Every structure is written in structure tokens, then in C-alpha cells.
Short mmCIF file of C-alpha atoms and ligand atoms in Angstrom, two decimals:
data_model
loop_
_atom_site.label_atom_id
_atom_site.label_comp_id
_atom_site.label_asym_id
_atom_site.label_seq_id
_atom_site.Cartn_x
_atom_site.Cartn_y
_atom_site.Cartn_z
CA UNK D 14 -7.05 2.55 -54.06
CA UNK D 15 -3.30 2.10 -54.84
CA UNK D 16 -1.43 5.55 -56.05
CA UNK D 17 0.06 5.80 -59.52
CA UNK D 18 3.94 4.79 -60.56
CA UNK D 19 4.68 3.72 -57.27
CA UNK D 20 1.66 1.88 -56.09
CA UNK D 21 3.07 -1.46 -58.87
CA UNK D 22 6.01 -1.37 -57.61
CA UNK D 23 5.54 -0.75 -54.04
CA UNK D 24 2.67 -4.12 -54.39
CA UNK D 25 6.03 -5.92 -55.74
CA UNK D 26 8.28 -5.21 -52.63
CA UNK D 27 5.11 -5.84 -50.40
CA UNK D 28 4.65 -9.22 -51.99
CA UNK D 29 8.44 -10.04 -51.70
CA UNK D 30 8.56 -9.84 -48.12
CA UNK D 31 5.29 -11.09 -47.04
CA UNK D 32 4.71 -13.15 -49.85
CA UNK D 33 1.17 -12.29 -50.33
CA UNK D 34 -1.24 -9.96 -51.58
CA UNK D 35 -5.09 -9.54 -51.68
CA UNK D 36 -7.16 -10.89 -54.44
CA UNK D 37 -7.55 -7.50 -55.41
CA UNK D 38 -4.26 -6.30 -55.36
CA UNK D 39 -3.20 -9.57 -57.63
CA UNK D 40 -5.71 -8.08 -59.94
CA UNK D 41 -4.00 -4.52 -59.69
CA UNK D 42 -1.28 -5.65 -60.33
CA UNK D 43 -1.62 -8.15 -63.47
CA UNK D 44 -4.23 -5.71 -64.80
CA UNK D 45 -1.95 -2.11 -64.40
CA UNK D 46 1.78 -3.38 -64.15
CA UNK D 47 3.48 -1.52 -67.49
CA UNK D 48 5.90 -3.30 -69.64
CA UNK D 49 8.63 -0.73 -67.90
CA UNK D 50 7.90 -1.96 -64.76
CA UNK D 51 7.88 -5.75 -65.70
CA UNK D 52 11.88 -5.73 -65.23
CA UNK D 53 11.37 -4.44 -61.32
CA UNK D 54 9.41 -7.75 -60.87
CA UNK D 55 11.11 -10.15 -62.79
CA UNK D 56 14.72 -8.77 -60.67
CA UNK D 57 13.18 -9.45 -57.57
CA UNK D 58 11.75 -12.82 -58.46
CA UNK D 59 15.02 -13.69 -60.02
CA UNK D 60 16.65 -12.74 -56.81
CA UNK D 61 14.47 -14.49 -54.61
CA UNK D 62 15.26 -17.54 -56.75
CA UNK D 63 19.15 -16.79 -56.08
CA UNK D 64 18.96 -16.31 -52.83
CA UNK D 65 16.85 -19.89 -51.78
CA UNK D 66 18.38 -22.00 -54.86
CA UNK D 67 21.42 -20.29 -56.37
CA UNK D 68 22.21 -20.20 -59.97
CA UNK D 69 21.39 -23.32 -60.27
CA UNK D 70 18.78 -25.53 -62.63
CA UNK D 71 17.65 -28.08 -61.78
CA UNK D 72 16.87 -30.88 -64.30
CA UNK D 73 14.09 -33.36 -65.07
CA UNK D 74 13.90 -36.27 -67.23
CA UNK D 75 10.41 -36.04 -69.09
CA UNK D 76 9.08 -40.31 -70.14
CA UNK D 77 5.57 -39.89 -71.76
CA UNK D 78 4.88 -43.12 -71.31
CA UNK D 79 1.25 -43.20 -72.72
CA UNK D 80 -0.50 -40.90 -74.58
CA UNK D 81 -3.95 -43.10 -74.23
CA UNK D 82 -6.44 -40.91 -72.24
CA UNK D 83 -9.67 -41.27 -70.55
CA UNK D 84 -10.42 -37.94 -70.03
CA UNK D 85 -12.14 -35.51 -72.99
CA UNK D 86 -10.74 -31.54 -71.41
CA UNK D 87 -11.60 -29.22 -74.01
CA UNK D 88 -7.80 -28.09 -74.56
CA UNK D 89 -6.02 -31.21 -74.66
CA UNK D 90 -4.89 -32.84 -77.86
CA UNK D 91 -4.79 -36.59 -76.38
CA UNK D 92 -8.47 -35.96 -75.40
CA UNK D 93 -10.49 -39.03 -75.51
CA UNK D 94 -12.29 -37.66 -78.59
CA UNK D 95 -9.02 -36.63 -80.58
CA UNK D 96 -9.77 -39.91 -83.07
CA UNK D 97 -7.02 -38.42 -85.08
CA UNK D 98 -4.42 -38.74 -82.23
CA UNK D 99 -1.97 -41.79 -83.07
CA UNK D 100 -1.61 -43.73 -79.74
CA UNK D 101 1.39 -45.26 -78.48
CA UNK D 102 1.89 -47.35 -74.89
CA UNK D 103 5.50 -47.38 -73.57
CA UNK D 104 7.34 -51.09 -72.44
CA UNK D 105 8.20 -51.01 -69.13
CA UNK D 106 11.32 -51.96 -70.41
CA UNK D 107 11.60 -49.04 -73.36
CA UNK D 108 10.59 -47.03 -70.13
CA UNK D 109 13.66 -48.99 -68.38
CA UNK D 110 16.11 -48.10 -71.27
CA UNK D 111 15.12 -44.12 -71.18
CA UNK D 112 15.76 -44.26 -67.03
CA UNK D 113 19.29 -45.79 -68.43
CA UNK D 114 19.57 -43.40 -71.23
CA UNK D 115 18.43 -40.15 -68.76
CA UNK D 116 21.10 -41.55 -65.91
CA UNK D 117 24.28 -41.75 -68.13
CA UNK D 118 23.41 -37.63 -69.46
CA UNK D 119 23.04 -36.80 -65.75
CA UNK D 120 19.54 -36.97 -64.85
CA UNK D 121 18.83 -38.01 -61.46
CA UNK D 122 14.63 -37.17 -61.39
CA UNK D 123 12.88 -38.89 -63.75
CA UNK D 124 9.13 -38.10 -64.27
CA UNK D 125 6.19 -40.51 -65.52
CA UNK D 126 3.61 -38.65 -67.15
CA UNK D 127 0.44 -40.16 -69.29
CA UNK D 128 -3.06 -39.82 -70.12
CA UNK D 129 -5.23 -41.48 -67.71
CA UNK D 130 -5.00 -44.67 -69.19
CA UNK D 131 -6.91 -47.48 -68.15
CA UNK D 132 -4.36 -50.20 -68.96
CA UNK D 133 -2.01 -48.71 -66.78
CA UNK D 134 -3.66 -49.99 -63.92
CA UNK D 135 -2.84 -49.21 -60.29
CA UNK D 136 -0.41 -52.44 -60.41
CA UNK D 137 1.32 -51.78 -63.42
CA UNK D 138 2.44 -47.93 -62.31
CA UNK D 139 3.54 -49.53 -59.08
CA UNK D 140 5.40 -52.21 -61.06
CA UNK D 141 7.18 -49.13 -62.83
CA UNK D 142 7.72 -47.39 -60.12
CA UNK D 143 9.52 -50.50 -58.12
CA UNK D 144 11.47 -50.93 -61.08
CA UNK D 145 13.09 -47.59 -61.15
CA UNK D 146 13.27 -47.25 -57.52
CA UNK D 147 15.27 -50.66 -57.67
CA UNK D 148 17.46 -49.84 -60.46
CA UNK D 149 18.36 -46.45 -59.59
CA UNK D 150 18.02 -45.70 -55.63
CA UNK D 151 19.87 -42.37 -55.39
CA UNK D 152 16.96 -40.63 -58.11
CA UNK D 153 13.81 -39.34 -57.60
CA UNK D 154 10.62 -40.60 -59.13
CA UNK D 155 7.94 -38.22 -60.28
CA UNK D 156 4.58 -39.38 -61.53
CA UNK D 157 1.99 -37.26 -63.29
CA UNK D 158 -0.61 -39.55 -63.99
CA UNK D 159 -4.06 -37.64 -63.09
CA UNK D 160 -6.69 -38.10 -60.59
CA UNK D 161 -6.67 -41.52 -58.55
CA UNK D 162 -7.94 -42.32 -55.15
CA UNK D 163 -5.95 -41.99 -51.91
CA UNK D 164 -5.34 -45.56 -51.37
CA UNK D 165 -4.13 -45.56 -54.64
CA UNK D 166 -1.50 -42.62 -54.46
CA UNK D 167 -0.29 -44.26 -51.19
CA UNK D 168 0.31 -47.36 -52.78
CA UNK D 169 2.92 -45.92 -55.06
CA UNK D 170 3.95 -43.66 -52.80
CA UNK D 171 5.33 -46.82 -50.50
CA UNK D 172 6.39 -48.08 -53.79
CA UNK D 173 8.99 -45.47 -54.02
CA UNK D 174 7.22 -42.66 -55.69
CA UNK D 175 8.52 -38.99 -54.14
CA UNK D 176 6.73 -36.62 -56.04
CA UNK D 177 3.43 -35.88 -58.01
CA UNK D 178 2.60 -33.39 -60.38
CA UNK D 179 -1.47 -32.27 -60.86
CA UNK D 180 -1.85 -29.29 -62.32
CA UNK D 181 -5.31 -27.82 -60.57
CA UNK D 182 -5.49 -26.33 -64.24
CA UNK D 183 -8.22 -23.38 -62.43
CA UNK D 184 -9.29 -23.03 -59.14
CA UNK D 185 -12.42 -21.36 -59.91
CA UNK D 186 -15.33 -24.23 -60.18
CA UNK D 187 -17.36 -22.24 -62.92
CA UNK D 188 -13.71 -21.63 -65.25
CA UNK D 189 -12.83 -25.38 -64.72
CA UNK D 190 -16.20 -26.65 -65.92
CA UNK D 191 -15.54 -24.70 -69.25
CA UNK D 192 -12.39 -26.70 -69.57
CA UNK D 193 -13.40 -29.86 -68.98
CA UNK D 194 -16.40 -32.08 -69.04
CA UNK D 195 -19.24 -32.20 -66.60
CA UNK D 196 -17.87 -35.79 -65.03
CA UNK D 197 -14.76 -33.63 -63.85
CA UNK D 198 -14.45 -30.99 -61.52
CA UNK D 199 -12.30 -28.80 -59.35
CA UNK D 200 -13.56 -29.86 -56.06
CA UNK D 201 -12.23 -33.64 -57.46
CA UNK D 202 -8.87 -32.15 -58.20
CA UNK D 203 -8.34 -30.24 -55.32
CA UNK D 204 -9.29 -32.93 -53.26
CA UNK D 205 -6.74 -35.22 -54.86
CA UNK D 206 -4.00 -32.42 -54.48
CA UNK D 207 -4.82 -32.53 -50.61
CA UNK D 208 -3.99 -36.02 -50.06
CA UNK D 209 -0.81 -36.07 -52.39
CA UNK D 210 0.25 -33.62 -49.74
CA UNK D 211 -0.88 -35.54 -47.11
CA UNK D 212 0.61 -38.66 -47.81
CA UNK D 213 3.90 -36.96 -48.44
CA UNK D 214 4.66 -36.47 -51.99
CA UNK D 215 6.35 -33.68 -53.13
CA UNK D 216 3.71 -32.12 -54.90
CA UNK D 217 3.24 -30.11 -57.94
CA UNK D 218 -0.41 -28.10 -58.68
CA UNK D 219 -0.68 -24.99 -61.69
CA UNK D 220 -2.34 -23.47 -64.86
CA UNK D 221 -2.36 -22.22 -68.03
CA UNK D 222 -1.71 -18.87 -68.56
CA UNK D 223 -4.26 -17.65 -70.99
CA UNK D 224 -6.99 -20.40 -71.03
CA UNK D 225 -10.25 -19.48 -72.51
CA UNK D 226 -12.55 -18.03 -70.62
CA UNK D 227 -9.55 -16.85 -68.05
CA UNK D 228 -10.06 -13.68 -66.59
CA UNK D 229 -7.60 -12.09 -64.01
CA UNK D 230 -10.13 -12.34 -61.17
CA UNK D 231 -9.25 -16.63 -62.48
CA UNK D 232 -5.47 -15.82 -61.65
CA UNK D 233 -5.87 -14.13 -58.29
CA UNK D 234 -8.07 -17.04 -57.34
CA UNK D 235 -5.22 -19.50 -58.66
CA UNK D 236 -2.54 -17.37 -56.55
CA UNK D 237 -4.48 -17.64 -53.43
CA UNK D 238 -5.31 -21.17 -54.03
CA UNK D 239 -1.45 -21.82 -54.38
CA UNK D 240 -0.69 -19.92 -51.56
CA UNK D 241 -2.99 -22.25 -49.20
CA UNK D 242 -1.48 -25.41 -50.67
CA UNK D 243 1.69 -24.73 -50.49
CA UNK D 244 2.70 -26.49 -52.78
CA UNK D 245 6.58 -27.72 -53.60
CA UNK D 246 5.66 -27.27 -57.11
CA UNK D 247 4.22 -24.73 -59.60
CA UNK D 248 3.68 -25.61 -63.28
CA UNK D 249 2.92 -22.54 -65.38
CA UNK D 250 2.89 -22.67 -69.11
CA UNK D 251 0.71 -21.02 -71.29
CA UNK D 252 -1.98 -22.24 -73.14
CA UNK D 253 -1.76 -23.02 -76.79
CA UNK D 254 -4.76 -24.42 -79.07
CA UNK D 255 -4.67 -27.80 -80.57
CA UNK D 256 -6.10 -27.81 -83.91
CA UNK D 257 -8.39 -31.33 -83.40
CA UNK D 258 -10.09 -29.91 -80.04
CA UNK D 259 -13.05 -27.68 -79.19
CA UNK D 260 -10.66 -24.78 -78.55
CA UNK D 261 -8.54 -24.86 -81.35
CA UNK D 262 -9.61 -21.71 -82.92
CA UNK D 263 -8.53 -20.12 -78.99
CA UNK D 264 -5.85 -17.35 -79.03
CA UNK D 265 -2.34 -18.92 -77.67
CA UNK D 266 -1.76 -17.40 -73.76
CA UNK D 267 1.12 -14.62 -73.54
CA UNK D 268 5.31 -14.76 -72.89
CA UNK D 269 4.63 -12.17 -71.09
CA UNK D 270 1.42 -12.81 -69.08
CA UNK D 271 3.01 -15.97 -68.29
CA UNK D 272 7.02 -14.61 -67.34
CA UNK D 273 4.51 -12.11 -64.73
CA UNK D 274 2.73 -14.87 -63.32
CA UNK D 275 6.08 -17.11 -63.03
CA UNK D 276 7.72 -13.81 -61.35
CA UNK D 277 4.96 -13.65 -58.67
CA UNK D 278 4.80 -16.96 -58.50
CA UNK D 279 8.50 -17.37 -56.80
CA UNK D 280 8.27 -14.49 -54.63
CA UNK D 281 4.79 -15.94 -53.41
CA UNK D 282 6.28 -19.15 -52.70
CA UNK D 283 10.04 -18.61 -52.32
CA UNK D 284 11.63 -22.32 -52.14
CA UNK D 285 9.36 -23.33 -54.60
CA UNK D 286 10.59 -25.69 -57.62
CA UNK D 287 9.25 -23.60 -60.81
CA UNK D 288 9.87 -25.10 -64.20
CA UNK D 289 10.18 -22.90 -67.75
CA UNK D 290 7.77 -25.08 -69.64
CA UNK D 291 7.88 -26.61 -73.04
CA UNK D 292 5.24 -24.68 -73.77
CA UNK D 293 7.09 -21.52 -72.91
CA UNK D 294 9.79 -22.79 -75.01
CA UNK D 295 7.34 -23.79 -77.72
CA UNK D 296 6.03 -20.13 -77.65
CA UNK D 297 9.30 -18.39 -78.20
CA UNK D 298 12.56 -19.85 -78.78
CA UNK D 299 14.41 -18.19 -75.88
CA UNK D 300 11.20 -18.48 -74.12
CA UNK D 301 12.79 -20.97 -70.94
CA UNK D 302 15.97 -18.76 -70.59
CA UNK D 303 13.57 -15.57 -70.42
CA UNK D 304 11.11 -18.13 -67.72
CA UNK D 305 14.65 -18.72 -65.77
CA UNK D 306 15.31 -14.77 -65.91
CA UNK D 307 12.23 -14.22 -64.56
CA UNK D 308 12.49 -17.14 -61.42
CA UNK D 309 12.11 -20.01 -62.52
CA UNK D 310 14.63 -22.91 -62.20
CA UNK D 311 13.90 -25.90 -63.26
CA UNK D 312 13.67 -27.42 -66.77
CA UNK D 313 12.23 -30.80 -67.97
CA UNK D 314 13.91 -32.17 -70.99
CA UNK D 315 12.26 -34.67 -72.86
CA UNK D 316 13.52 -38.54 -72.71
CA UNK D 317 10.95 -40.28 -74.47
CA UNK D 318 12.05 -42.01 -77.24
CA UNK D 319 12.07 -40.02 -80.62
CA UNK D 320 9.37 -42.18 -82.78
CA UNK D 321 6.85 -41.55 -80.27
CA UNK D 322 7.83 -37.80 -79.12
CA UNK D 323 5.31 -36.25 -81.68
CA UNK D 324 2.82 -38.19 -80.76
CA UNK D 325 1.98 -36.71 -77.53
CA UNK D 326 0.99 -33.47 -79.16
CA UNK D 327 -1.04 -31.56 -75.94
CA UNK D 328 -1.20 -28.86 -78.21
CA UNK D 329 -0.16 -27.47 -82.04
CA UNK D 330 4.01 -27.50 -82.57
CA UNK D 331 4.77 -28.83 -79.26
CA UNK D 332 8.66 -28.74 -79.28
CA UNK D 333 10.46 -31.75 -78.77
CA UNK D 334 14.20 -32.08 -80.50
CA UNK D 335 15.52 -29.20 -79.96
CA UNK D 336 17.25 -28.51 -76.57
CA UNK D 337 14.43 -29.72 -74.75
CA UNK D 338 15.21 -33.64 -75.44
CA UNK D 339 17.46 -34.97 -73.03
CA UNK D 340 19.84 -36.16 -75.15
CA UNK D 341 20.61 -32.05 -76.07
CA UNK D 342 21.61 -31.55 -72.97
CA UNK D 343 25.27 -30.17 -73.87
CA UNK D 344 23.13 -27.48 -75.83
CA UNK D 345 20.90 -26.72 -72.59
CA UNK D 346 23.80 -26.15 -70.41
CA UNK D 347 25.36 -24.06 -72.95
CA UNK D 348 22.39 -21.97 -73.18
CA UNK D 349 21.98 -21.57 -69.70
CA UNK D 350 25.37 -20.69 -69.05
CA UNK D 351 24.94 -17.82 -70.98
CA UNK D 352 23.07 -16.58 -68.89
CA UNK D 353 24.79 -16.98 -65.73
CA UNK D 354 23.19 -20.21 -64.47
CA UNK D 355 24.11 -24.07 -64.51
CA UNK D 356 22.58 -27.16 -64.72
CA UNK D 357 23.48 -29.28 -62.23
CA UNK D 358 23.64 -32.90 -61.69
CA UNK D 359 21.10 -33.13 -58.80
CA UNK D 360 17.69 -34.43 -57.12
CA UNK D 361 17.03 -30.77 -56.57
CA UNK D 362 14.54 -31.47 -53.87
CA UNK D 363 12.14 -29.04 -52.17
CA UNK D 364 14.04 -27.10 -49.38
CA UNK D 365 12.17 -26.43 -46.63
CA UNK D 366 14.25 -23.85 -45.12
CA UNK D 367 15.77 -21.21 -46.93
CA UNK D 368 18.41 -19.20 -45.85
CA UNK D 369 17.73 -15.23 -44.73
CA UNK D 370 17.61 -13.23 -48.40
CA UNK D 371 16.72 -9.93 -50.11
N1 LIG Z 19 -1.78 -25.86 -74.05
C1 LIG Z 19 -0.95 -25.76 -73.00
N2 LIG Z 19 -0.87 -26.68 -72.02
C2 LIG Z 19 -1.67 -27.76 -72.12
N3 LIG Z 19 -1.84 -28.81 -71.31
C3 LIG Z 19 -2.75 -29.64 -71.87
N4 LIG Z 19 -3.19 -29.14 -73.02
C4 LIG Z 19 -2.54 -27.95 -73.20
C5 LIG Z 19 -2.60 -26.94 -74.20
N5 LIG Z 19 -3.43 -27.02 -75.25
C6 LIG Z 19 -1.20 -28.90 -70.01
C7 LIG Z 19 -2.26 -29.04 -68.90
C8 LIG Z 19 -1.91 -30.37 -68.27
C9 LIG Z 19 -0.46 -30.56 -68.65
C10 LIG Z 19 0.01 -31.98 -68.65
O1 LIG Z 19 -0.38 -30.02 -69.95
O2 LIG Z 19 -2.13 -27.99 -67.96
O3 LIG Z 19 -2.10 -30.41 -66.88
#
């Protein structure tokens, strides 16, 4: 079908101009690129990344504000069934203080993530949200707080939230329902993701790289979902077991399945906002500035306060003092300057129109 040498890299230029490929060519690709040839794709992405953001990185400021969870998906270590998970709620006024803490280092985005906790109810979120809004107008407020009803993502939405973050975690119905349990489902999640964008959030979907029972036919499916969204967001981490879940004995997902999949990721969607994960970083210590090399550009430093950080443990050595706690920043900036880029002291919102580039 597609010649030799050339034929990867020629699927590369093709996908950096028209920003999409065949399910079958994704496949090609992921299944025949060579480690030589990884460096042609991680240059463009990296350029496509200069040329509709700069070399600039853009931060976040992480509040795990409740690792409670009613949900039981086979790969998460705050599971429902994880008895031996310690669980912590946040104040809305510790959650206050970190919003105060994240401001004075320079964070202007600061993102509520949980479990799907059932004492957070609907009110209480859009109690937090109000609060923050109030207290510091010129941020933006991300929450990342699962699957809720459209009413219900409206409601914060007019309460000041701007963006959400759902990772679709497959698009294939058949590989989610080996991740999760039978009362959850793609079709749910996707359906969610549709009215996030429809009310007007800035929304985030994406996957693990590496999840059991992925194959690359998964990924292509996951690309091409992506590409229909259009989504202002892309998560992409890989997958790493948790010891006290049903997939703890799984085998971690690659740096280097999940630098490709970042790589064609930007070129696919070239404005999008692409973070180097913690669990990047978790998986190799340079493994953000290698995500950034590769097109990525934003990071999401942790502000949670430290006595509860290692308590929301998603899965086994989950990094959290290191650079990627807010209060590191200096450290961050240092390490990204050495690679030619800089943090910057920004919303860093979605641009819908890029300028002309590679
Ligand atoms: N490894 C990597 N990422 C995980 N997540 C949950 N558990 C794991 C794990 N074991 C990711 C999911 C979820 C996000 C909050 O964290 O993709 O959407």
C-alpha cells in the first residue's frame, strides 16, 4: 500500500498539511514508523506547535479537591472499590487558599479535578466555582469532575466555569467496556463531551497510551474521534498500573508510544492546548521536556496541598513534589528554558485562528 523509507515520512508531511489521515494509514504509521524516523515527526509537530503558540508553556494550577469516587474503572486507584485508598475532601476555603497560593507563583488557570463524588453536589461545585470566579476575575476556571447532565454543566458554566476536561479514555465501545464497568459506557461519555462543546466550554477529551486491551486499530479510532470533536484540548498520558486495582499486574504504556501519539496529535489538531502529563513525567524524569519537544505545551503543576498530594494516587509512584507542584515553579521554568521555551504568566486560551505556518 504505502512504499518503503519514504512512505512514513511522506504520511507525516501529508498529515501536517491536511491534518488527517485514514484509519489505516494511522495504523501504518504507529505500527511501521522506526525509531530513526521518530525525530522527522516529533520536528514537525514541534514546529507546528511554534508556529500557532510560540515557545511558549502554558501553565495550569492542578487542586484535587476530592479523591472520593463513585465510579469503579478498572485502572483507577481512587476506584470505588480501592478500600485501601485514604480519602480526603478539600474546604472550599483550603481550595480558596491554593487559588491564593497558585495566583501569587503566577498561575492564572486553575483546574478542579475529583472523583465523582456525591457530596460535591451540583450546588456545592457551583458554590466553588462562584467563589473563584469572584475572587480572581482575570483567571480561568477548569473543572474535571466526570460525567453530569447538560443542565448541570450549564449551570456552572453560567457560574463562571470556561473549560472542562473529560478524557473519552477510548472511543471504541467494546475497549471502553474492558475499562470500566457495565453501568458506564462510551456512548455516555461521548455524549457528555458533545454538550460541553455545545454549551461553550473549552473542552478537553483523550487516552491512555497503552491501556490494556489497546490495540492500534483503538488509537486510529481515538484520532478520528478527536478529529470530529475538535476538541480545544487533548490529554495524553500513558497508562500506568495501580497496585490495589484489577489491572495492576498491566504493563505501564510507552515514552515513546505516547511522545508519537502527542506528535500526531498537534499536527492533527494544530491550535490545540496539549499538556506533558504527570504521568509522562512520572514515567521518565525528563519525560514533560521530551512531551514539549515533541508538541506539546502545556504543563499542569500540582497545587494541592502537600498532606493530601499522595493521596490521590491514580496510579503506582504518581509524582507530586518534584517540579510538578506549583510551588517548584522556579525549577519548571528553569527546566524549560533549557530547552528553548518559557513559561509564561498567561490564560493561554484556545486560539481559534492561527497564523499561516510550515
Ligand atoms: N494510569 C494513567 N492514567 C490514569 N488515569 C486514571 N488512572 C490512570 C492510570 N492507572 C487518568 C484517566 C483519567 C485521568 C484523570 O487520569 O485517563 O481520565
Amino acid at each position: 500500500m504505502i512504499d518503503g523509507a519514504k512512505g512514513i515520512e511522506n504520511l507525516v508531511d501529508r498529515l501536517a498539511v491536511d491534518h488527517i489521515l485514514s484509519r489505516e494509514e494511522f495504523c501504518y504509521l504507529l505500527e511501521n514508523i522506526r525509531p530513526e524516523q521518530d525525530g522527522y515527526l516529533y520536528e514537525k509537530a514541534r514546529k507546528q506547535a511554534l508556529a500557532s503558540y510560540g515557545n511558549r508553556i502554558f501553565v495550569r494550577g492542578l487542586m484535587e479537591f476530592t479523591n472520593y469516587c463513585k465510579n469503579d474503572c478498572y485502572y483507577c486507584g481512587i476506584r470505588r472499590s480501592n478500600q485501601k485508598a485514604s480519602r480526603y475532601r478539600l474546604t472550599p476555603e483550603q481550595v480558596m487558599d491554593c487559588c491564593h497560593t497558585g495566583y501569587g507563583l503566577g498561575f492564572r488557570t486553575f483546574v478542579l479535578q475529583g472523583g465523582e463524588d456525591p457530596w460535591f453536589t451540583d450546588d456545592k461545585i457551583a458554590y466553588l466555582v462562584e467563589r473563584i470566579r469572584g475572587g480572581y476575575p482575570d483567571c480561568a476556571i477548569t473543572l474535571s469532575v466526570g460525567e453530569k447532565d447538560y443542565d448541570t454543566y450549564k449551570m456552572w458554566f453560567d457560574a463562571g466555569a470556561d473549560r472542562y476536561l473529560l478524557r473519552h479514555e477510548t472511543a471504541n465501545p467494546c475497549h471502553y467496556a474492558s475499562l470500566h464497568p457495565p453501568q458506564m459506557s462510551s456512548a455516555h461519555r461521548k455524549e457528555c463531551l458533545g454538550n460541553l462543546k455545545k454549551i461553550g466550554y473549552q473542552t478537553g477529551c483523550g487516552i491512555m497510551v497503552g491501556a490494556p486491551y489497546q490495540t492500534t486499530g483503538h488509537i486510529a479510532e481515538d484520532l478520528e474521534y478527536m478529529y470530529g470533536l475538535q476538541p480545544e484540548m487533548v490529554g495524553i498520558g500513558p497508562f500506568i498500573p495501580h497496585h490495589d486495582t484489577p489491572f495492576g499486574d498491566r504493563p505501564a504504556g510507552t515514552l515513546r508510544q505516547t511522545l508519537l501519539l502527542l506528535a500526531i496529535v498537534r499536527l492533527m489538531l494544530p491550535g490545540v492546548l496539549l499538556p506533558a502529563t504527570t504521568a509522562l513525567g512520572t514515567i521518565e524524569p525528563d519525560g514533560r521536556e521530551q512531551g514539549v519537544m515533541a508538541g506539546a505545551n502545556v504543563v499542569m503543576p500540582n497545587l494541592s496541598p502537600l498532606d493530601v498530594r499522595k493521596k490521590y494516587m491514580l496510579y503506582d509512584n504518581k509524582i507530586s513534589t518534584g517540579v510538578e507542584a506549583a510551588a517548584n515553579i522556579k525549577e519548571l521554568k528553569q527546566r524549560m528554558a533549557s530547552i528553548g521555551y518559557e513559561v509564561v504568566t498567561d490564560r493561554g486560551d484556545f486560539r481559534k485562528t492561527l497564523p499561516e505556518c510550515v
